[in-house]
Amino acid sequence: MAGLMVSGTQVSYVGQYCREIPESLGRDFGHFAKRLDLSFNLLRSLEGLSAFRSLEELILDNNLLGDDLVLPGLPHLHTLTLNKNRLWHITNLEYLLDHLAEVTPALEYLSLLGNVACPNELVSLEKDEEDYKRYRCFVLHKLPNLKFLDAQKVTRQEREEALVRGAFMNVVKPKVSNEQEAAPPEEVHPQYTPLPSGSRELTSHRGILGKGRYLYYGRNSEGNRFIRDDQL
C-alpha cells in the first residue's frame, strides 16, 4: 500500500488524501498496532477504527473530522491529537468530552489546537487568554485524568480550580430562531488587513498618515565596512 509505513507497533498512513480508513489497514495491522498516525488526510469519520483495539496513541491532525466525531471503545488509548480538524462549535465541546470520557478512560494527553472548539487567538481574533483558560478549566473538569492538554502540562492549580469551578465554565448555546439556524455560518477565519475599516473599499482612495518607530542598529551601514589600505 503506497504511503504506508510500519515500524514495530507503529503504523503510519499520512498524507494519502483518504476519506475513510482503508479496510486493509485494520485487517493487516489492527491486531498489533499501538500507535496509529492518520494525519493529513480527508477523514470525515473514523469508521474502521474499531479494528485497532490495542491502540495507545492516535494521531488525527489535519483531517476533516467534525462535531459528530465518534470513536470506538479504546480502553488503552492514552494519547489523542485532533489538531486542525473541523470541531467548529465550542457549545458541542461537552458532548465530545463526555464521549471521550466513556470510550477512552485511560486518556492522559489530548490536543485540540487549531479547532474553533479550542478558543484561542490562533483560530479567532476575538478570543483571548481568558477564553482559553476557561476552556482548559472545563476540559479538566470533564477529563480529570489528563496530564497534558494541548501543548501544556496540566498544573496542580488548574486541577484544583477545575474541581471547584469547572462545571460553570461551559459555554451555553443561545436559543436562536429557525431563520437564524437556516442562515449560513459566518466566515470563521476573517481576512486580516492592517487598513482602517474606512479604507478597505476599492473605491476609497484616501491617504492614511501614520507614525512609526524605527530602531537602527547600523549593522549594514557602509561606515561599518572594513576598508583596507589598498582601497584608499
mmCIF file of C-alpha atoms in Angstrom:
data_model
loop_
_atom_site.group_PDB
_atom_site.id
_atom_site.type_symbol
_atom_site.label_atom_id
_atom_site.label_comp_id
_atom_site.label_asym_id
_atom_site.label_seq_id
_atom_site.Cartn_x
_atom_site.Cartn_y
_atom_site.Cartn_z
ATOM 1 C CA MET A 1 0.000 0.000 0.000
ATOM 2 C CA ALA A 2 1.529 3.314 -1.112
ATOM 3 C CA GLY A 3 2.305 5.742 1.686
ATOM 4 C CA LEU A 4 2.193 3.080 4.382
ATOM 5 C CA MET A 5 4.964 2.920 6.957
ATOM 6 C CA VAL A 6 5.199 0.264 9.663
ATOM 7 C CA SER A 7 7.839 0.178 12.381
ATOM 8 C CA GLY A 8 7.302 -2.306 15.170
ATOM 9 C CA THR A 9 3.895 -1.496 16.654
ATOM 10 C CA GLN A 10 3.743 1.904 14.935
ATOM 11 C CA VAL A 11 1.607 2.308 11.807
ATOM 12 C CA SER A 12 1.648 5.497 9.742
ATOM 13 C CA TYR A 13 -0.604 6.329 6.806
ATOM 14 C CA VAL A 14 -0.042 10.058 6.368
ATOM 15 C CA GLY A 15 -0.962 12.471 3.585
ATOM 16 C CA GLN A 16 -2.780 9.995 1.338
ATOM 17 C CA TYR A 17 -5.970 12.062 0.942
ATOM 18 C CA CYS A 18 -8.090 9.106 2.031
ATOM 19 C CA ARG A 19 -11.688 9.879 3.013
ATOM 20 C CA GLU A 20 -12.065 6.776 5.155
ATOM 21 C CA ILE A 21 -9.797 4.382 6.979
ATOM 22 C CA PRO A 22 -8.794 1.658 4.490
ATOM 23 C CA GLU A 23 -10.274 -1.704 5.458
ATOM 24 C CA SER A 24 -6.959 -3.416 4.721
ATOM 25 C CA LEU A 25 -5.233 -1.209 7.277
ATOM 26 C CA GLY A 26 -7.306 -2.590 10.118
ATOM 27 C CA ARG A 27 -7.257 -6.139 8.784
ATOM 28 C CA ASP A 28 -3.472 -6.313 8.440
ATOM 29 C CA PHE A 29 -2.275 -4.192 11.359
ATOM 30 C CA GLY A 30 -5.180 -3.626 13.739
ATOM 31 C CA HIS A 31 -4.386 -6.646 15.915
ATOM 32 C CA PHE A 32 -0.944 -5.361 16.978
ATOM 33 C CA ALA A 33 -0.735 -1.609 16.287
ATOM 34 C CA LYS A 34 -0.265 0.536 19.379
ATOM 35 C CA ARG A 35 0.399 3.843 17.607
ATOM 36 C CA LEU A 36 -1.592 4.934 14.556
ATOM 37 C CA ASP A 37 -0.911 8.135 12.608
ATOM 38 C CA LEU A 38 -3.593 9.144 10.093
ATOM 39 C CA SER A 39 -2.779 12.846 9.890
ATOM 40 C CA PHE A 40 -3.031 14.974 6.726
ATOM 41 C CA ASN A 41 -5.854 13.007 5.152
ATOM 42 C CA LEU A 42 -9.505 13.840 4.369
ATOM 43 C CA LEU A 43 -11.178 11.744 7.045
ATOM 44 C CA ARG A 44 -14.729 12.733 7.983
ATOM 45 C CA SER A 45 -15.452 9.647 10.075
ATOM 46 C CA LEU A 46 -13.491 7.015 11.978
ATOM 47 C CA GLU A 47 -15.399 4.001 10.775
ATOM 48 C CA GLY A 48 -12.990 1.081 10.704
ATOM 49 C CA LEU A 49 -11.015 2.243 13.745
ATOM 50 C CA SER A 50 -12.651 -0.456 15.861
ATOM 51 C CA ALA A 51 -10.186 -2.954 14.363
ATOM 52 C CA PHE A 52 -7.390 -1.240 16.336
ATOM 53 C CA ARG A 53 -8.398 -2.386 19.825
ATOM 54 C CA SER A 54 -4.890 -2.163 21.336
ATOM 55 C CA LEU A 55 -4.171 1.463 20.367
ATOM 56 C CA GLU A 56 -2.308 3.617 22.883
ATOM 57 C CA GLU A 57 -1.636 6.634 20.642
ATOM 58 C CA LEU A 58 -3.865 8.027 17.893
ATOM 59 C CA ILE A 59 -2.805 10.970 15.701
ATOM 60 C CA LEU A 60 -5.607 12.525 13.626
ATOM 61 C CA ASP A 61 -4.269 16.018 12.947
ATOM 62 C CA ASN A 62 -5.231 17.910 9.782
ATOM 63 C CA ASN A 63 -8.330 15.992 8.749
ATOM 64 C CA LEU A 64 -11.999 16.946 8.268
ATOM 65 C CA LEU A 65 -13.410 15.427 11.451
ATOM 66 C CA GLY A 66 -16.367 17.416 12.750
ATOM 67 C CA ASP A 67 -18.642 17.786 15.752
ATOM 68 C CA ASP A 68 -20.264 14.407 15.030
ATOM 69 C CA LEU A 69 -16.977 12.637 15.782
ATOM 70 C CA VAL A 70 -17.454 9.098 17.116
ATOM 71 C CA LEU A 71 -14.674 6.848 18.380
ATOM 72 C CA PRO A 72 -14.953 3.153 19.239
ATOM 73 C CA GLY A 73 -14.045 1.938 22.679
ATOM 74 C CA LEU A 74 -10.269 2.249 23.051
ATOM 75 C CA PRO A 75 -9.502 1.220 26.652
ATOM 76 C CA HIS A 76 -5.718 1.538 26.333
ATOM 77 C CA LEU A 77 -5.566 4.877 24.490
ATOM 78 C CA HIS A 78 -3.575 7.474 26.450
ATOM 79 C CA THR A 79 -2.744 9.978 23.671
ATOM 80 C CA LEU A 80 -5.175 11.592 21.219
ATOM 81 C CA THR A 81 -4.436 14.560 18.978
ATOM 82 C CA LEU A 82 -7.159 16.179 16.875
ATOM 83 C CA ASN A 83 -5.359 19.370 15.918
ATOM 84 C CA LYS A 84 -6.672 21.328 12.918
ATOM 85 C CA ASN A 85 -9.889 19.485 12.209
ATOM 86 C CA ARG A 86 -13.442 20.831 11.912
ATOM 87 C CA LEU A 87 -14.564 20.854 15.510
ATOM 88 C CA TRP A 88 -16.389 24.128 14.938
ATOM 89 C CA HIS A 89 -18.733 24.630 17.847
ATOM 90 C CA ILE A 90 -17.440 25.177 21.351
ATOM 91 C CA THR A 91 -21.019 24.596 22.511
ATOM 92 C CA ASN A 92 -20.639 20.959 21.378
ATOM 93 C CA LEU A 93 -17.444 20.543 23.383
ATOM 94 C CA GLU A 94 -19.297 18.964 26.305
ATOM 95 C CA TYR A 95 -20.631 16.195 24.058
ATOM 96 C CA LEU A 96 -17.127 15.439 22.762
ATOM 97 C CA LEU A 97 -15.594 15.371 26.244
ATOM 98 C CA ASP A 98 -18.344 13.139 27.648
ATOM 99 C CA HIS A 99 -17.822 10.797 24.700
ATOM 100 C CA LEU A 100 -14.057 10.667 25.274
ATOM 101 C CA ALA A 101 -14.555 10.011 28.984
ATOM 102 C CA GLU A 102 -16.676 6.999 28.070
ATOM 103 C CA VAL A 103 -14.652 5.424 25.251
ATOM 104 C CA THR A 104 -11.086 6.427 26.253
ATOM 105 C CA PRO A 105 -10.936 6.027 30.047
ATOM 106 C CA ALA A 106 -7.107 5.906 30.093
ATOM 107 C CA LEU A 107 -6.672 9.207 28.190
ATOM 108 C CA GLU A 108 -3.867 11.390 29.573
ATOM 109 C CA TYR A 109 -2.867 13.588 26.629
ATOM 110 C CA LEU A 110 -5.401 15.459 24.496
ATOM 111 C CA SER A 111 -4.766 18.186 21.921
ATOM 112 C CA LEU A 112 -7.483 20.168 20.107
ATOM 113 C CA LEU A 113 -5.410 23.101 18.864
ATOM 114 C CA GLY A 114 -6.491 24.732 15.621
ATOM 115 C CA ASN A 115 -10.190 23.997 16.145
ATOM 116 C CA VAL A 116 -12.810 26.618 16.919
ATOM 117 C CA ALA A 117 -13.838 24.453 19.877
ATOM 118 C CA CYS A 118 -10.414 25.296 21.344
ATOM 119 C CA PRO A 119 -10.754 29.082 21.758
ATOM 120 C CA ASN A 120 -7.514 30.990 21.344
ATOM 121 C CA GLU A 121 -6.058 33.700 19.151
ATOM 122 C CA LEU A 122 -4.827 31.127 16.639
ATOM 123 C CA VAL A 123 -8.389 30.470 15.445
ATOM 124 C CA SER A 124 -10.140 33.757 16.207
ATOM 125 C CA LEU A 125 -9.004 37.320 16.817
ATOM 126 C CA GLU A 126 -11.978 37.704 19.159
ATOM 127 C CA LYS A 127 -10.583 35.154 21.627
ATOM 128 C CA ASP A 128 -8.061 35.904 24.322
ATOM 129 C CA GLU A 129 -6.152 34.221 27.111
ATOM 130 C CA GLU A 130 -9.149 34.262 29.453
ATOM 131 C CA ASP A 131 -11.258 32.336 26.934
ATOM 132 C CA TYR A 132 -8.560 29.694 26.702
ATOM 133 C CA LYS A 133 -8.256 29.434 30.495
ATOM 134 C CA ARG A 134 -11.992 28.845 30.826
ATOM 135 C CA TYR A 135 -11.776 26.190 28.125
ATOM 136 C CA ARG A 136 -8.954 24.392 29.942
ATOM 137 C CA CYS A 137 -10.861 24.542 33.214
ATOM 138 C CA PHE A 138 -13.937 22.951 31.661
ATOM 139 C CA VAL A 139 -11.966 20.246 29.829
ATOM 140 C CA LEU A 140 -10.154 19.274 33.038
ATOM 141 C CA HIS A 141 -13.467 19.154 34.863
ATOM 142 C CA LYS A 142 -14.727 16.624 32.314
ATOM 143 C CA LEU A 143 -11.442 14.719 31.929
ATOM 144 C CA PRO A 144 -9.731 14.947 35.343
ATOM 145 C CA ASN A 145 -7.093 12.324 34.489
ATOM 146 C CA LEU A 146 -5.439 14.446 31.788
ATOM 147 C CA LYS A 147 -1.770 15.204 32.361
ATOM 148 C CA PHE A 148 -1.319 17.310 29.212
ATOM 149 C CA LEU A 149 -3.901 19.437 27.423
ATOM 150 C CA ASP A 150 -2.931 20.814 24.026
ATOM 151 C CA ALA A 151 0.744 21.736 24.308
ATOM 152 C CA GLN A 152 0.793 22.456 28.035
ATOM 153 C CA LYS A 153 1.220 20.302 31.102
ATOM 154 C CA VAL A 154 -1.725 20.357 33.491
ATOM 155 C CA THR A 155 -0.753 22.084 36.728
ATOM 156 C CA ARG A 156 -1.963 21.263 40.213
ATOM 157 C CA GLN A 157 -3.556 24.716 40.419
ATOM 158 C CA GLU A 158 -5.527 24.079 37.229
ATOM 159 C CA ARG A 159 -6.679 20.720 38.530
ATOM 160 C CA GLU A 160 -7.860 22.226 41.811
ATOM 161 C CA GLU A 161 -9.666 25.057 40.036
ATOM 162 C CA ALA A 162 -11.389 22.566 37.735
ATOM 163 C CA LEU A 163 -12.770 20.734 40.750
ATOM 164 C CA VAL A 164 -14.259 23.923 42.157
ATOM 165 C CA ARG A 165 -15.262 25.941 39.086
ATOM 166 C CA GLY A 166 -15.019 23.648 36.090
ATOM 167 C CA ALA A 167 -18.730 22.832 35.920
ATOM 168 C CA PHE A 168 -19.525 26.531 35.439
ATOM 169 C CA MET A 169 -17.054 27.110 32.596
ATOM 170 C CA ASN A 170 -19.136 25.546 29.835
ATOM 171 C CA VAL A 171 -20.315 27.806 27.025
ATOM 172 C CA VAL A 172 -24.108 27.628 26.743
ATOM 173 C CA LYS A 173 -25.556 27.686 23.254
ATOM 174 C CA PRO A 174 -28.002 30.606 22.910
ATOM 175 C CA LYS A 175 -31.509 29.972 21.641
ATOM 176 C CA VAL A 176 -31.938 31.010 18.029
ATOM 177 C CA SER A 177 -34.892 31.261 15.687
ATOM 178 C CA ASN A 178 -35.464 28.926 12.753
ATOM 179 C CA GLU A 179 -34.363 31.697 10.385
ATOM 180 C CA GLN A 180 -31.068 32.095 12.227
ATOM 181 C CA GLU A 181 -30.443 28.354 12.212
ATOM 182 C CA ALA A 182 -31.012 28.234 8.455
ATOM 183 C CA ALA A 183 -28.645 31.122 7.780
ATOM 184 C CA PRO A 184 -25.170 30.160 6.531
ATOM 185 C CA PRO A 185 -22.426 30.407 9.157
ATOM 186 C CA GLU A 186 -20.153 33.405 9.151
ATOM 187 C CA GLU A 187 -16.587 33.050 7.998
ATOM 188 C CA VAL A 188 -14.629 31.503 10.845
ATOM 189 C CA HIS A 189 -11.263 32.955 9.896
ATOM 190 C CA PRO A 190 -11.738 36.619 8.925
ATOM 191 C CA GLN A 191 -9.316 38.048 6.419
ATOM 192 C CA TYR A 192 -6.790 40.168 8.247
ATOM 193 C CA THR A 193 -5.952 43.618 6.932
ATOM 194 C CA PRO A 194 -3.939 46.365 8.596
ATOM 195 C CA LEU A 195 -6.016 49.117 6.936
ATOM 196 C CA PRO A 196 -8.682 51.033 8.861
ATOM 197 C CA SER A 197 -12.242 49.992 8.062
ATOM 198 C CA GLY A 198 -12.895 53.195 6.097
ATOM 199 C CA SER A 199 -10.031 52.499 3.698
ATOM 200 C CA ARG A 200 -10.687 48.882 2.735
ATOM 201 C CA GLU A 201 -13.094 49.556 -0.139
ATOM 202 C CA LEU A 202 -11.631 49.690 -3.631
ATOM 203 C CA THR A 203 -13.448 52.974 -4.292
ATOM 204 C CA SER A 204 -11.912 54.650 -1.264
ATOM 205 C CA HIS A 205 -8.546 56.214 -2.104
ATOM 206 C CA ARG A 206 -7.931 58.448 0.869
ATOM 207 C CA GLY A 207 -4.391 58.629 2.126
ATOM 208 C CA ILE A 208 -3.602 57.377 5.583
ATOM 209 C CA LEU A 209 -0.987 59.163 7.674
ATOM 210 C CA GLY A 210 0.704 57.106 10.322
ATOM 211 C CA LYS A 211 3.626 57.341 12.668
ATOM 212 C CA GLY A 212 6.058 54.513 13.251
ATOM 213 C CA ARG A 213 9.217 53.874 15.199
ATOM 214 C CA TYR A 214 12.379 52.595 13.544
ATOM 215 C CA LEU A 215 15.292 51.325 15.573
ATOM 216 C CA TYR A 216 18.616 51.467 13.740
ATOM 217 C CA TYR A 217 21.461 49.188 14.744
ATOM 218 C CA GLY A 218 23.901 50.131 11.985
ATOM 219 C CA ARG A 219 24.954 46.604 11.197
ATOM 220 C CA ASN A 220 24.571 47.156 7.455
ATOM 221 C CA SER A 221 25.969 50.673 7.370
ATOM 222 C CA GLU A 222 28.639 51.485 4.797
ATOM 223 C CA GLY A 223 30.585 53.080 7.616
ATOM 224 C CA ASN A 224 30.916 49.710 9.302
ATOM 225 C CA ARG A 225 32.709 48.102 6.381
ATOM 226 C CA PHE A 226 36.308 47.197 6.941
ATOM 227 C CA ILE A 227 38.417 49.259 4.453
ATOM 228 C CA ARG A 228 41.876 48.047 3.543
ATOM 229 C CA ASP A 229 44.831 50.388 2.816
ATOM 230 C CA ASP A 230 44.867 49.473 -0.876
ATOM 231 C CA GLN A 231 41.248 50.664 -1.187
ATOM 232 C CA LEU A 232 42.029 54.229 -0.028
#
